[in-house]
Amino acid sequence: MRKIKTYNDLMALGDSDSARMEFVRTAINEHESSAMFKEARTANQYYAKQNTTIVNYYKTLVTKTGQIVRDKWSPNHKTVSSFFNRFVTQEVQYLLGNGVAWASEATKKKLGDDFDQRLMETAISAVTNGVAYGFFNKDHLEVFTLAGTPKDPTYFKPLFDENNGSLRAGIRFWRLDTNKPLRATLYEEDGYTDYAWNIINANGDKEERGVILHPKRTYKLNIGVTEADGTEIYSGENYPSLPIIPLYGNWLKQSELIGLREKIDAYDLLQNGFVNDLDSAQIYWIIK
């Protein structure tokens, strides 16, 4: 049985930089191999109208020797339905299409001019993936996704407290390609730390081991500018708790694609089967 990395595992490491760096790397690998992450990636493809079942489907033939080979001769049209995209859009628009109303208009201004749009993006990701995370970063909301989106290819690994199940820390990470550097940020209640793997150092060589790009720093920095010294950080402070809040798409905490995928696949296969058979029938009658 696979052990899930938790907030308590992180706290047990103490202040060891090397141990915490190894923990982050292991947690990332665990996240990418989890069932929830894989389901979320599939749901993202359906939301992007790239239905994996019909895209990966192809016809086969059986030769005289019993060998199964790919059918390269008969029609194999692959049109996909956009049902899941429309379903998610309609659900989110129904809930948030008019924005969020506050008792005081000043409250909304403190959250940024694009708060309603950001909240809608968070909800779309939550309904699609099962959960999304909102980072309330002082005067604006940032969206952290479980398995990325076409717009934002970054992932977020939550670290829950074993005692009460609350979100106490998390790792946001991204990598443009398998041969590109891996970047990660560990968010904790007392600040955040930036890490990197496989980066090019000052000598032009690739660093296989992990490095700390920025040591832990507070979320809110007070910066002063003087003519003599330039820009200088003179103090900082944190929030009362972790400023990252999970938003679940439903009470089951799972993607809305679950339970719908089979119906979408059946519709796509039926529609394409009809088109392909009709094409074959036309050829038959022309020859006849």
Short mmCIF file of C-alpha atoms in Angstrom, two decimals:
data_model
loop_
_atom_site.label_atom_id
_atom_site.label_comp_id
_atom_site.label_asym_id
_atom_site.label_seq_id
_atom_site.Cartn_x
_atom_site.Cartn_y
_atom_site.Cartn_z
CA MET A 1 0.00 0.00 0.00
CA ARG A 2 1.42 3.38 -1.04
CA LYS A 3 2.20 5.83 1.78
CA ILE A 4 0.77 9.31 1.24
CA LYS A 5 3.02 12.23 2.13
CA THR A 6 1.40 14.47 4.73
CA TYR A 7 2.05 17.69 6.59
CA ASN A 8 3.08 15.66 9.63
CA ASP A 9 5.78 13.89 7.59
CA LEU A 10 7.16 17.28 6.61
CA MET A 11 7.20 18.54 10.21
CA ALA A 12 9.04 15.40 11.34
CA LEU A 13 12.03 16.40 9.17
CA GLY A 14 12.82 19.49 11.20
CA ASP A 15 14.90 22.22 9.56
CA SER A 16 17.18 19.96 7.48
CA ASP A 17 17.40 21.54 4.02
CA SER A 18 18.50 18.33 2.31
CA ALA A 19 15.76 16.23 3.93
CA ARG A 20 13.06 18.76 3.10
CA MET A 21 14.29 18.99 -0.49
CA GLU A 22 14.15 15.21 -0.84
CA PHE A 23 10.68 15.23 0.70
CA VAL A 24 9.45 17.74 -1.90
CA ARG A 25 10.89 15.66 -4.75
CA THR A 26 9.33 12.44 -3.44
CA ALA A 27 5.96 14.12 -2.87
CA ILE A 28 5.95 15.37 -6.47
CA ASN A 29 6.62 11.87 -7.82
CA GLU A 30 3.86 10.49 -5.59
CA HIS A 31 1.41 13.13 -6.81
CA GLU A 32 2.08 12.48 -10.50
CA SER A 33 1.55 8.74 -10.06
CA SER A 34 -1.65 9.04 -8.01
CA ALA A 35 -5.02 7.91 -9.35
CA MET A 36 -6.62 11.30 -8.66
CA PHE A 37 -3.94 13.10 -10.69
CA LYS A 38 -4.38 10.73 -13.64
CA GLU A 39 -8.17 11.12 -13.51
CA ALA A 40 -7.77 14.89 -13.44
CA ARG A 41 -5.45 14.84 -16.48
CA THR A 42 -8.02 12.78 -18.39
CA ALA A 43 -10.80 15.17 -17.34
CA ASN A 44 -8.72 18.10 -18.60
CA GLN A 45 -8.49 16.43 -22.00
CA TYR A 46 -12.25 15.94 -22.17
CA TYR A 47 -12.78 19.56 -21.13
CA ALA A 48 -10.40 20.58 -23.95
CA LYS A 49 -12.54 18.49 -26.38
CA GLN A 50 -9.82 15.88 -26.87
CA ASN A 51 -11.79 12.85 -25.72
CA THR A 52 -9.11 10.23 -25.15
CA THR A 53 -11.25 7.15 -25.82
CA ILE A 54 -12.25 8.11 -29.36
CA VAL A 55 -8.88 9.72 -30.13
CA ASN A 56 -6.99 6.54 -29.18
CA TYR A 57 -9.53 4.19 -30.78
CA TYR A 58 -8.65 2.41 -34.02
CA LYS A 59 -10.05 -0.55 -35.93
CA THR A 60 -8.30 -3.90 -36.16
CA LEU A 61 -8.30 -6.85 -38.55
CA VAL A 62 -7.44 -10.49 -38.00
CA THR A 63 -5.13 -12.03 -40.61
CA LYS A 64 -5.28 -15.61 -41.84
CA THR A 65 -2.61 -16.54 -39.32
CA GLY A 66 -4.66 -15.09 -36.47
CA GLN A 67 -2.52 -11.98 -36.04
CA ILE A 68 -4.32 -8.78 -35.04
CA VAL A 69 -3.24 -5.80 -37.14
CA ARG A 70 -4.42 -2.22 -37.43
CA ASP A 71 -7.04 -1.59 -40.13
CA LYS A 72 -5.54 1.07 -42.43
CA TRP A 73 -8.06 0.70 -45.22
CA SER A 74 -11.61 1.23 -43.92
CA PRO A 75 -12.84 4.70 -42.86
CA ASN A 76 -11.94 5.72 -39.31
CA HIS A 77 -13.39 9.19 -38.72
CA LYS A 78 -12.81 10.61 -35.25
CA THR A 79 -15.16 13.42 -34.37
CA VAL A 80 -15.47 14.23 -30.67
CA SER A 81 -18.37 15.71 -28.73
CA SER A 82 -17.90 18.84 -26.59
CA PHE A 83 -20.49 17.74 -24.03
CA PHE A 84 -18.19 17.83 -20.99
CA ASN A 85 -16.92 21.30 -21.81
CA ARG A 86 -20.49 22.59 -22.14
CA PHE A 87 -21.57 20.78 -18.97
CA VAL A 88 -18.78 22.33 -16.86
CA THR A 89 -19.30 25.79 -18.37
CA GLN A 90 -23.05 25.70 -17.76
CA GLU A 91 -22.67 24.55 -14.14
CA VAL A 92 -20.10 27.24 -13.28
CA GLN A 93 -21.97 29.97 -15.13
CA TYR A 94 -25.16 29.08 -13.27
CA LEU A 95 -23.39 29.47 -9.93
CA LEU A 96 -21.03 32.38 -10.61
CA GLY A 97 -22.19 34.03 -13.83
CA ASN A 98 -23.30 37.18 -11.99
CA GLY A 99 -20.24 37.39 -9.76
CA VAL A 100 -20.12 37.33 -5.97
CA ALA A 101 -22.15 39.82 -3.95
CA TRP A 102 -20.69 41.21 -0.72
CA ALA A 103 -22.33 43.12 2.11
CA SER A 104 -19.76 45.86 1.57
CA GLU A 105 -18.42 46.88 -1.84
CA ALA A 106 -15.10 47.68 -0.16
CA THR A 107 -14.59 43.98 0.55
CA LYS A 108 -14.62 43.11 -3.13
CA LYS A 109 -12.14 45.87 -3.97
CA LYS A 110 -9.68 44.40 -1.48
CA LEU A 111 -9.74 41.10 -3.39
CA GLY A 112 -8.74 42.65 -6.72
CA ASP A 113 -10.51 43.80 -9.86
CA ASP A 114 -10.42 40.32 -11.43
CA PHE A 115 -11.62 38.38 -8.37
CA ASP A 116 -14.86 37.17 -10.01
CA GLN A 117 -12.97 35.92 -13.08
CA ARG A 118 -10.35 34.20 -10.94
CA LEU A 119 -13.01 32.55 -8.79
CA MET A 120 -14.74 31.28 -11.93
CA GLU A 121 -11.47 29.79 -13.17
CA THR A 122 -11.03 28.10 -9.79
CA ALA A 123 -14.55 26.67 -9.99
CA ILE A 124 -14.01 25.36 -13.55
CA SER A 125 -10.88 23.56 -12.41
CA ALA A 126 -12.66 22.23 -9.31
CA VAL A 127 -15.59 20.82 -11.29
CA THR A 128 -13.25 19.34 -13.91
CA ASN A 129 -10.56 17.92 -11.60
CA GLY A 130 -12.56 17.40 -8.44
CA VAL A 131 -10.69 20.09 -6.50
CA ALA A 132 -8.83 23.35 -7.07
CA TYR A 133 -6.96 25.63 -4.68
CA GLY A 134 -7.30 29.37 -4.22
CA PHE A 135 -4.21 31.25 -3.04
CA PHE A 136 -5.43 34.47 -1.42
CA ASN A 137 -2.29 36.49 -2.02
CA LYS A 138 -2.89 39.80 -0.20
CA ASP A 139 -4.94 41.76 -2.78
CA HIS A 140 -5.70 39.11 -5.41
CA LEU A 141 -6.65 35.47 -5.89
CA GLU A 142 -4.36 33.01 -7.65
CA VAL A 143 -5.57 29.63 -8.95
CA PHE A 144 -3.60 26.48 -8.11
CA THR A 145 -4.75 23.37 -9.99
CA LEU A 146 -4.45 19.69 -9.15
CA ALA A 147 -3.28 18.68 -12.63
CA GLY A 148 -2.89 21.90 -14.60
CA THR A 149 -5.01 23.39 -17.38
CA PRO A 150 -4.32 24.29 -21.03
CA LYS A 151 -3.85 27.84 -19.76
CA ASP A 152 -1.66 27.05 -16.73
CA PRO A 153 0.59 23.94 -16.86
CA THR A 154 1.41 23.97 -13.13
CA TYR A 155 0.38 21.35 -10.58
CA PHE A 156 -0.36 21.49 -6.86
CA LYS A 157 0.29 18.72 -4.34
CA PRO A 158 -1.64 19.27 -1.07
CA LEU A 159 -0.20 18.29 2.30
CA PHE A 160 -2.94 17.53 4.82
CA ASP A 161 -2.76 17.31 8.60
CA GLU A 162 -3.17 13.73 9.78
CA ASN A 163 -4.92 14.87 12.98
CA ASN A 164 -7.78 16.96 11.59
CA GLY A 165 -7.58 16.60 7.78
CA SER A 166 -7.01 20.32 7.20
CA LEU A 167 -4.71 21.67 4.50
CA ARG A 168 -1.54 22.85 6.27
CA ALA A 169 1.00 23.05 3.41
CA GLY A 170 1.37 22.36 -0.30
CA ILE A 171 3.78 22.10 -3.20
CA ARG A 172 3.25 23.88 -6.50
CA PHE A 173 5.49 22.55 -9.26
CA TRP A 174 5.97 22.73 -13.01
CA ARG A 175 8.21 21.44 -15.79
CA LEU A 176 7.87 22.38 -19.46
CA ASP A 177 9.19 19.01 -20.67
CA THR A 178 10.83 15.87 -19.30
CA ASN A 179 14.29 17.17 -20.25
CA LYS A 180 13.66 20.65 -18.81
CA PRO A 181 14.28 21.88 -15.24
CA LEU A 182 11.78 21.00 -12.52
CA ARG A 183 10.70 23.97 -10.41
CA ALA A 184 8.78 23.74 -7.15
CA THR A 185 7.57 26.03 -4.38
CA LEU A 186 6.79 24.69 -0.93
CA TYR A 187 4.06 26.75 0.76
CA GLU A 188 3.87 26.61 4.55
CA GLU A 189 2.14 28.67 7.20
CA ASP A 190 5.35 30.54 8.04
CA GLY A 191 6.45 31.27 4.46
CA TYR A 192 7.42 29.67 1.18
CA THR A 193 10.63 28.19 -0.30
CA ASP A 194 11.63 27.81 -3.95
CA TYR A 195 13.47 24.72 -5.24
CA ALA A 196 14.80 23.56 -8.61
CA TRP A 197 16.24 20.40 -10.16
CA ASN A 198 18.23 19.88 -13.38
CA ILE A 199 19.01 23.56 -13.85
CA ILE A 200 22.02 25.01 -15.66
CA ASN A 201 24.48 26.50 -13.18
CA ALA A 202 26.76 29.52 -13.60
CA ASN A 203 29.43 27.33 -15.27
CA GLY A 204 26.98 26.13 -17.93
CA ASP A 205 26.75 22.61 -16.46
CA LYS A 206 23.53 20.81 -15.58
CA GLU A 207 22.90 20.43 -11.85
CA GLU A 208 21.35 17.00 -11.36
CA ARG A 209 20.86 17.54 -7.64
CA GLY A 210 18.26 19.88 -6.22
CA VAL A 211 19.09 23.41 -5.21
CA ILE A 212 17.33 26.04 -3.11
CA LEU A 213 16.61 28.96 -5.41
CA HIS A 214 15.21 31.15 -2.64
CA PRO A 215 15.32 30.33 1.10
CA LYS A 216 12.07 30.54 3.03
CA ARG A 217 10.58 34.03 3.05
CA THR A 218 7.39 35.58 4.34
CA TYR A 219 4.30 36.08 2.20
CA LYS A 220 4.08 39.84 2.73
CA LEU A 221 7.29 41.84 2.29
CA ASN A 222 7.74 45.46 3.23
CA ILE A 223 10.06 47.08 0.70
CA GLY A 224 11.78 50.43 0.97
CA VAL A 225 13.50 52.38 -1.79
CA THR A 226 16.26 54.89 -1.19
CA GLU A 227 18.45 56.76 -3.63
CA ALA A 228 21.62 55.54 -1.92
CA ASP A 229 20.80 51.85 -1.38
CA GLY A 230 18.11 51.18 -3.98
CA THR A 231 15.41 48.61 -3.22
CA GLU A 232 15.65 46.88 0.14
CA ILE A 233 13.37 44.49 2.05
CA TYR A 234 13.28 45.74 5.61
CA SER A 235 10.57 43.54 7.15
CA GLY A 236 7.97 40.88 6.40
CA GLU A 237 4.98 39.10 7.88
CA ASN A 238 2.80 36.06 7.30
CA TYR A 239 -0.92 35.37 7.32
CA PRO A 240 -2.68 33.94 10.41
CA SER A 241 -2.94 30.57 8.62
CA LEU A 242 -2.04 29.00 5.28
CA PRO A 243 -3.53 31.35 2.64
CA ILE A 244 -4.44 28.47 0.32
CA ILE A 245 -8.05 27.24 0.44
CA PRO A 246 -9.32 24.06 -1.31
CA LEU A 247 -12.49 24.31 -3.38
CA TYR A 248 -14.13 20.95 -4.11
CA GLY A 249 -16.31 20.45 -7.16
CA ASN A 250 -18.78 18.24 -5.25
CA TRP A 251 -19.16 16.57 -1.90
CA LEU A 252 -17.60 13.37 -3.28
CA LYS A 253 -14.39 15.34 -3.98
CA GLN A 254 -14.06 13.84 -7.45
CA SER A 255 -14.20 14.99 -11.04
CA GLU A 256 -17.65 15.45 -12.57
CA LEU A 257 -16.37 13.37 -15.49
CA ILE A 258 -16.70 10.26 -13.33
CA GLY A 259 -20.04 8.70 -14.23
CA LEU A 260 -20.30 10.77 -17.43
CA ARG A 261 -17.28 9.49 -19.31
CA GLU A 262 -18.89 6.19 -20.31
CA LYS A 263 -21.92 8.01 -21.74
CA ILE A 264 -19.71 10.45 -23.67
CA ASP A 265 -17.58 7.60 -25.01
CA ALA A 266 -20.66 5.63 -26.07
CA TYR A 267 -22.05 8.64 -27.91
CA ASP A 268 -18.72 9.34 -29.66
CA LEU A 269 -18.24 5.72 -30.70
CA LEU A 270 -21.85 5.43 -31.92
CA GLN A 271 -21.62 8.67 -33.90
CA ASN A 272 -18.31 7.76 -35.53
CA GLY A 273 -19.42 4.19 -36.16
CA PHE A 274 -22.45 5.50 -38.02
CA VAL A 275 -20.30 7.85 -40.15
CA ASN A 276 -17.74 5.16 -40.93
CA ASP A 277 -20.36 2.54 -41.82
CA LEU A 278 -22.23 5.03 -44.00
CA ASP A 279 -19.01 5.82 -45.86
CA SER A 280 -18.38 2.11 -46.47
CA ALA A 281 -21.96 1.60 -47.68
CA GLN A 282 -21.58 4.36 -50.27
CA ILE A 283 -18.44 2.75 -51.66
CA TYR A 284 -20.22 -0.62 -51.78
CA TRP A 285 -23.15 0.72 -53.78
CA ILE A 286 -20.89 2.58 -56.19
CA ILE A 287 -19.04 -0.67 -56.96
CA LYS A 288 -22.31 -2.61 -57.15
#
